[in-house]
Coordinates of C-alpha atoms in Angstrom, one line a residue:
M5 CA 0.0 0.0 0.0
R6 CA 2.8 2.3 0.9
N7 CA 4.5 1.6 -2.4
L8 CA 1.2 2.4 -4.2
F9 CA 1.0 5.7 -2.4
V10 CA 4.6 6.6 -3.4
V11 CA 3.9 5.8 -7.1
L12 CA 0.7 7.9 -7.1
F13 CA 2.5 10.8 -5.4
C14 CA 5.3 10.7 -7.9
F15 CA 2.8 10.6 -10.8
L16 CA 0.9 13.7 -9.4
L17 CA 4.2 15.5 -8.9
I18 CA 5.3 14.9 -12.5
A19 CA 1.9 15.9 -13.8
C20 CA 2.0 19.2 -11.8
K21 CA 5.5 19.9 -13.0
S22 CA 4.5 19.3 -16.6
E23 CA 1.4 21.5 -16.2
G24 CA 3.6 24.2 -14.5
K25 CA 6.1 24.1 -17.4
Q26 CA 3.3 24.4 -19.9
E27 CA 1.8 27.4 -18.1
Q28 CA 5.2 29.0 -17.8
K29 CA 5.8 28.5 -21.5
Q30 CA 2.4 30.0 -22.3
N31 CA 3.3 33.1 -20.4
Q32 CA 6.6 33.5 -22.2
E33 CA 5.8 33.0 -25.9
I34 CA 2.9 32.8 -28.3
M35 CA 1.4 29.3 -28.3
F36 CA 0.8 28.3 -31.9
H37 CA -1.7 25.6 -32.6
E38 CA -0.7 22.9 -35.1
D39 CA -3.9 21.5 -36.7
S40 CA -5.9 21.7 -39.9
F41 CA -7.5 25.0 -40.9
Q42 CA -11.0 23.5 -40.5
N43 CA -10.2 22.3 -36.9
I44 CA -8.7 25.8 -36.1
L45 CA -12.0 27.4 -37.3
A46 CA -13.9 25.0 -35.1
L47 CA -11.7 25.7 -32.1
A48 CA -12.1 29.5 -32.6
K49 CA -15.9 29.0 -32.7
K50 CA -15.8 26.9 -29.5
E51 CA -13.7 29.4 -27.6
N52 CA -15.3 32.5 -29.2
K53 CA -12.0 33.9 -30.3
L54 CA -10.5 35.4 -33.4
I55 CA -7.8 33.5 -35.2
F56 CA -4.3 35.0 -35.6
I57 CA -2.2 33.6 -38.5
D58 CA 1.5 34.4 -38.9
C59 CA 2.0 33.9 -42.6
Y60 CA 5.7 33.2 -43.1
T61 CA 8.3 31.6 -45.4
T62 CA 11.5 29.7 -44.4
W63 CA 13.7 32.3 -46.2
C64 CA 12.0 35.4 -44.7
A65 CA 14.5 37.3 -42.5
P66 CA 11.8 39.6 -40.9
C67 CA 9.8 36.5 -40.1
K68 CA 12.7 35.0 -38.2
W69 CA 13.3 38.4 -36.4
M70 CA 9.7 38.4 -35.2
D71 CA 10.2 34.8 -34.0
K72 CA 13.3 35.7 -32.1
Y73 CA 12.4 39.1 -30.6
V74 CA 8.6 39.6 -30.6
F75 CA 6.7 36.3 -30.4
I76 CA 8.7 35.3 -27.3
N77 CA 8.0 38.6 -25.5
K78 CA 5.9 37.9 -22.3
D79 CA 3.6 40.9 -22.9
V80 CA 2.9 39.7 -26.5
A81 CA 2.4 36.2 -25.3
S82 CA 0.0 37.2 -22.6
Y83 CA -2.1 39.3 -25.0
Y84 CA -2.2 36.9 -27.9
N85 CA -2.7 33.7 -26.0
K86 CA -5.6 35.3 -24.1
N87 CA -7.4 36.8 -27.1
F88 CA -6.6 34.7 -30.1
I89 CA -6.2 31.1 -31.5
N90 CA -2.7 31.5 -32.8
V91 CA -1.4 29.7 -35.9
K92 CA 1.8 29.7 -37.9
L93 CA 1.6 28.8 -41.6
D94 CA 4.4 28.4 -44.2
M95 CA 2.9 30.1 -47.3
E96 CA 4.9 27.8 -49.6
K97 CA 3.6 24.4 -48.6
G98 CA 0.5 22.6 -47.4
E99 CA -2.6 24.6 -46.6
G100 CA -0.5 27.8 -46.7
L101 CA -0.5 27.7 -50.5
K102 CA -4.3 27.8 -50.7
L103 CA -4.7 30.4 -47.9
R104 CA -2.1 32.6 -49.5
D105 CA -4.4 33.0 -52.6
T106 CA -7.6 33.2 -50.5
Y107 CA -6.4 36.1 -48.4
G108 CA -4.2 37.8 -50.9
V109 CA -0.9 37.3 -49.0
K110 CA 1.8 38.9 -51.2
S111 CA 4.6 39.8 -48.8
F112 CA 6.1 38.3 -45.6
P113 CA 5.4 38.3 -42.8
T114 CA 1.7 39.0 -43.2
Y115 CA -0.6 38.8 -40.2
L116 CA -4.2 37.7 -40.7
Y117 CA -6.9 38.0 -38.1
L118 CA -10.0 35.9 -39.0
N119 CA -13.3 35.1 -37.4
A120 CA -14.6 31.6 -36.8
E121 CA -16.2 31.6 -40.3
G122 CA -12.9 32.3 -41.9
E123 CA -13.8 35.9 -42.8
L124 CA -11.0 38.4 -42.8
V125 CA -11.4 40.8 -39.8
H126 CA -8.0 42.5 -39.9
K127 CA -4.7 42.3 -41.9
S128 CA -1.2 43.8 -41.4
G129 CA 2.4 42.8 -41.8
S130 CA 6.1 43.5 -41.8
K131 CA 8.7 43.5 -38.9
M132 CA 7.4 45.5 -36.0
S133 CA 8.1 46.4 -32.4
V134 CA 6.5 44.6 -29.4
E135 CA 4.3 47.7 -28.8
R136 CA 3.1 48.0 -32.4
F137 CA 2.4 44.3 -32.7
I138 CA 0.2 44.3 -29.6
E139 CA -1.5 47.4 -31.0
E140 CA -2.3 45.5 -34.2
G141 CA -4.0 42.8 -32.0
R142 CA -6.0 45.5 -30.3
N143 CA -7.0 46.9 -33.7
A144 CA -8.2 43.5 -34.8
L145 CA -10.5 43.4 -31.8
N146 CA -11.7 47.0 -32.3
P147 CA -14.6 47.2 -34.9
K148 CA -13.6 50.8 -35.6
K149 CA -10.0 49.8 -36.5
A150 CA -10.2 46.3 -37.9
I151 CA -9.7 46.7 -41.6
G152 CA -11.8 43.8 -42.7
L153 CA -14.9 45.0 -40.8
L154 CA -14.2 48.6 -42.0
A155 CA -14.2 47.3 -45.6
K156 CA -17.5 45.6 -45.2
N157 CA -19.2 48.7 -43.7
Y158 CA -17.6 51.0 -46.3
E159 CA -19.0 48.9 -49.1
K160 CA -22.4 49.1 -47.5
G161 CA -22.2 52.9 -47.0
F162 CA -22.3 52.6 -43.2
L163 CA -19.1 54.6 -42.4
N164 CA -19.3 58.1 -41.1
L165 CA -16.6 60.6 -42.0
D166 CA -14.4 59.9 -39.0
D167 CA -14.6 56.1 -39.7
K168 CA -13.7 56.8 -43.4
V169 CA -10.6 58.6 -42.2
Q170 CA -9.7 55.6 -40.0
Y171 CA -10.3 53.2 -42.9
A172 CA -8.1 55.3 -45.3
I173 CA -5.3 55.3 -42.8
M174 CA -5.6 51.5 -42.2
L175 CA -5.6 50.9 -45.9
K176 CA -2.4 53.0 -46.5
G177 CA 0.0 50.1 -45.8
A178 CA -2.3 47.3 -47.2
D179 CA -3.8 48.7 -50.4
G180 CA -2.5 52.1 -51.5
A181 CA -4.8 52.4 -54.5
K182 CA -7.9 51.8 -52.4
S183 CA -6.6 54.1 -49.7
K184 CA -6.2 56.9 -52.3
K185 CA -9.8 56.3 -53.5
V186 CA -11.2 56.6 -50.0
L187 CA -9.0 59.6 -49.3
N188 CA -10.3 61.5 -52.4
E189 CA -13.8 60.7 -51.2
I190 CA -13.0 62.2 -47.8
Y191 CA -11.5 65.4 -49.5
S192 CA -14.8 65.9 -51.3
E193 CA -16.7 66.0 -47.9
V194 CA -14.4 67.9 -45.6
D195 CA -14.0 71.7 -45.1
S196 CA -11.3 73.8 -43.3
N197 CA -13.2 73.5 -40.0
Y198 CA -13.0 69.7 -40.1
M199 CA -9.3 69.8 -40.8
Q200 CA -8.9 71.6 -37.4
T201 CA -10.4 68.6 -35.6
Y202 CA -8.4 65.6 -34.4
S203 CA -9.6 63.5 -37.4
G204 CA -8.3 66.3 -39.6
W205 CA -5.0 66.1 -37.9
K206 CA -4.9 62.3 -38.4
I207 CA -5.3 62.9 -42.2
I208 CA -2.4 65.4 -42.1
E209 CA -0.2 63.0 -40.0
A210 CA -0.8 60.0 -42.2
F211 CA -0.8 61.5 -45.7
T212 CA 1.4 64.6 -45.8
D213 CA 4.5 63.7 -47.8
N214 CA 5.6 66.8 -49.8
N215 CA 5.8 70.5 -49.3
Q216 CA 3.6 71.3 -52.3
S217 CA 0.5 69.5 -51.1
N218 CA -2.5 71.2 -49.6
L219 CA -2.1 69.1 -46.5
F220 CA 1.4 70.5 -45.9
K221 CA 0.1 74.0 -46.4
T222 CA -2.7 73.4 -43.9
L223 CA -0.1 72.1 -41.4
N224 CA 2.3 75.0 -42.0
N225 CA -0.5 77.6 -41.7
N226 CA -1.8 76.1 -38.4
K227 CA 1.4 74.7 -36.9
K228 CA 0.7 76.2 -33.4
H229 CA -2.8 74.6 -33.4
Y230 CA -1.6 71.2 -34.3
T231 CA 1.4 71.4 -32.0
E232 CA -1.0 72.0 -29.1
M233 CA -3.2 69.2 -30.3
A234 CA -0.6 66.5 -31.0
G235 CA 2.7 67.7 -29.5
I236 CA 5.8 69.0 -31.2
E237 CA 7.4 65.6 -31.8
S238 CA 4.5 64.4 -33.8
V239 CA 4.5 67.7 -35.9
N240 CA 8.2 67.5 -36.4
K241 CA 7.9 63.9 -37.7
I242 CA 5.9 65.2 -40.6
Y243 CA 8.3 68.0 -41.3
E244 CA 11.1 65.5 -41.2
R245 CA 9.3 63.2 -43.7
V246 CA 8.6 66.0 -46.1
L247 CA 12.2 67.3 -45.9
L248 CA 13.6 63.8 -46.5
N249 CA 11.5 63.3 -49.5
D250 CA 12.6 66.6 -50.9
I251 CA 16.3 66.0 -50.1
Y252 CA 16.3 62.5 -51.6
S253 CA 14.6 63.7 -54.8
N254 CA 17.3 66.3 -55.3
L255 CA 20.4 64.6 -53.7
E256 CA 22.4 64.6 -56.9
E257 CA 21.9 68.3 -57.7
K258 CA 25.2 70.2 -57.3
D259 CA 23.4 73.2 -55.6
S260 CA 25.3 72.9 -52.3
L261 CA 23.7 76.0 -50.8
L262 CA 20.2 74.5 -51.4
F263 CA 21.2 71.1 -50.0
F264 CA 22.8 72.4 -46.9
S265 CA 19.9 74.7 -46.2
K266 CA 17.6 71.7 -46.3
L267 CA 20.0 69.7 -44.2
D268 CA 20.1 72.4 -41.5
S269 CA 16.3 72.4 -41.5
L270 CA 16.4 68.7 -41.0
K271 CA 18.7 68.9 -38.1
N272 CA 16.1 71.1 -36.3
V273 CA 13.3 68.5 -36.6
S274 CA 14.9 65.1 -37.0
L275 CA 14.5 62.7 -34.1
N276 CA 16.8 60.1 -35.7
S277 CA 20.5 60.6 -34.9
R278 CA 21.6 58.7 -38.0
T279 CA 19.6 60.5 -40.7
V280 CA 21.7 63.6 -41.0
P281 CA 25.1 61.8 -41.0
I282 CA 24.0 59.4 -43.7
L283 CA 22.6 62.2 -45.9
H284 CA 25.6 64.4 -45.4
C285 CA 28.1 61.6 -46.4
D286 CA 25.8 60.5 -49.2
Y287 CA 25.9 63.9 -50.8
Y288 CA 29.7 63.9 -51.2
L289 CA 29.6 60.3 -52.4
R290 CA 27.0 61.0 -55.1
N291 CA 28.9 64.1 -56.2
M292 CA 32.2 62.3 -56.2
D293 CA 34.0 64.5 -53.6
P294 CA 36.4 62.0 -51.8
E295 CA 38.1 64.6 -49.7
N296 CA 34.9 66.0 -48.1
F297 CA 33.5 62.5 -47.8
I298 CA 36.6 61.5 -45.7
K299 CA 36.5 64.6 -43.6
T300 CA 32.8 64.4 -43.0
S301 CA 32.6 60.7 -42.2
N302 CA 35.5 61.0 -39.8
Y303 CA 33.8 63.8 -38.0
Y304 CA 30.5 61.8 -37.5
V305 CA 32.3 58.6 -36.5
D306 CA 34.2 60.6 -33.8
N307 CA 31.2 62.4 -32.6
D308 CA 27.5 61.6 -33.4
L309 CA 28.1 58.0 -34.4
K310 CA 30.7 57.1 -31.8
N311 CA 28.4 54.4 -30.3
D312 CA 26.6 53.5 -33.5
P313 CA 28.5 50.8 -35.4
E314 CA 25.4 49.9 -37.5
T315 CA 25.3 53.4 -39.1
I316 CA 29.0 53.5 -39.5
A317 CA 28.8 50.2 -41.4
F318 CA 25.9 51.6 -43.5
I319 CA 28.0 54.6 -44.6
A320 CA 30.9 52.3 -45.4
R321 CA 28.6 50.1 -47.5
S322 CA 27.2 53.1 -49.3
A323 CA 30.8 54.2 -50.2
T324 CA 31.2 51.0 -52.4
R325 CA 28.1 51.8 -54.4
Y326 CA 29.3 54.9 -56.3
S327 CA 31.8 55.6 -59.0
Q328 CA 32.8 52.4 -60.8
P329 CA 35.7 51.6 -60.7
L330 CA 35.8 52.8 -57.1
N331 CA 37.8 55.8 -56.3
H332 CA 40.8 54.5 -54.2
K333 CA 40.5 57.2 -51.6
V334 CA 36.8 56.4 -51.1
L335 CA 37.5 52.7 -50.9
E336 CA 40.3 53.3 -48.3
Q337 CA 38.0 55.4 -46.2
A338 CA 35.3 52.7 -46.5
S339 CA 37.9 50.2 -45.1
V340 CA 38.7 52.5 -42.2
L341 CA 35.0 52.9 -41.4
I342 CA 34.0 49.3 -41.6
T343 CA 37.0 48.2 -39.6
K344 CA 35.8 50.4 -36.7
A345 CA 32.3 48.9 -36.9
Y346 CA 33.7 45.3 -37.3
R347 CA 35.9 45.6 -34.2
T348 CA 33.0 46.4 -31.8
E349 CA 32.0 43.7 -29.3
S350 CA 29.2 42.0 -31.3
P351 CA 29.1 43.0 -34.9
S352 CA 25.9 42.2 -36.9
Y353 CA 25.7 40.0 -39.9
G354 CA 25.5 43.1 -42.1
T355 CA 28.6 44.6 -40.6
V356 CA 30.6 41.3 -41.0
S357 CA 29.5 40.7 -44.6
T358 CA 30.3 44.3 -45.5
Y359 CA 33.7 44.0 -43.8
A360 CA 34.4 40.9 -45.8
D361 CA 33.4 42.6 -49.1
I362 CA 35.5 45.7 -48.5
Q363 CA 38.6 43.7 -47.4
N364 CA 38.2 41.7 -50.6
K365 CA 38.0 44.9 -52.7
I366 CA 41.2 46.3 -51.2
G367 CA 43.0 43.0 -51.9
N368 CA 43.2 41.7 -48.3
K369 CA 42.0 38.2 -49.4
E370 CA 43.0 36.2 -46.3
E371 CA 41.1 38.6 -44.0
A372 CA 38.1 38.7 -46.4
I373 CA 37.8 35.0 -46.5
R374 CA 38.0 34.7 -42.7
A375 CA 35.2 37.3 -42.3
G376 CA 33.3 35.7 -45.1
E377 CA 33.3 32.3 -43.3
L378 CA 32.0 34.0 -40.2
A379 CA 29.2 35.7 -42.2
V380 CA 28.2 32.2 -43.5
K381 CA 28.0 30.9 -39.9
M382 CA 26.0 34.0 -38.8
A383 CA 23.6 33.6 -41.7
D384 CA 22.6 30.2 -40.4
T385 CA 20.6 31.9 -37.7
I386 CA 18.9 34.3 -40.1
S387 CA 17.5 32.5 -43.1
S388 CA 18.3 30.0 -45.9
K389 CA 18.1 32.8 -48.4
I390 CA 20.7 35.0 -46.6
K391 CA 22.9 31.9 -46.1
K392 CA 23.0 31.3 -49.9
I393 CA 24.0 34.9 -50.5
A394 CA 26.7 34.6 -47.9
E395 CA 28.0 31.4 -49.4
K396 CA 28.0 32.9 -52.9
N397 CA 30.0 36.0 -51.6
L398 CA 32.5 33.7 -49.9
Q399 CA 32.9 31.6 -53.1
D400 CA 33.6 34.8 -55.1
M401 CA 36.3 35.7 -52.7
Q402 CA 38.1 32.4 -52.8

């Protein structure tokens, strides 16, 4: 009897530990169900939940990034495990092939939110932060923000003006042509008083992209009003976007006074510490001015970018894209820059592969091959597609 009691006690202990581990795992990462699509629909109906589908491919680097940094976040896990039936589907095999066509999945990752009838409630995609990914989940559960529900109500003529604004904004990243159609419809209905409201501000925030548009003029003429409404950072983000579009469209013009006037304006509104250094260096590269490129890149590396090896590597990589054959002074400076980035504590795959490429270009074959081999190993943790590129680069060096 005593032995039977011990056996039962051990069985219960093991069961409790197993249940505890399962609960702990559920709190630490999204729990993805592995079952047929029909069974998933049935489960969603039984639990009265929406279905979240992560549409991925094996070669998709942003998909792997989401796996590594977002799906295992405890806040994400808590929210998605509580509110959704979660599924991962490879879009290149099995049921993924059919669902890819059914729901118009054209890029990866794509996130589908479906009801128990298999109807699209919400759709989004791309690599995103923990906060934004949770926000997408909230949007899916909010009838006023879920793009699938907004689409149905729009077609039925049920959306008021504020809802149309929300719909146009949600469409912006998913269907640009449809977004423009809805936006033009909104423009035909609004007046200057409406543009002073919060919904008017949301239109300006989402769709202002050049300094010749009526939206930009409205913002510029009422800057104080919108600053009080949304805050200076939000207003400056729009000015930054407009300036960047203007600068990039005229980057190869040799009017240095105009370029530096715009760059100075950008310095006053940009919240991104890497934007100005990249543009400043890029200007000299595009206009084939090695001396000023060297002087300028050295200044930023020693000051603004001292603790930003990724941006230093980006500038070094940019230096190899202009003037073929490469100007030897530019190439030497690219080598100086990428070496500084490479010698940081934990260089990224991009930095390592760029270092290998530049070492190869300056004739340092042995070092290039050593870095190329490291890049191949690092690519193993990213995607099969990236690994093939790394292997091809290494082969070209040997």
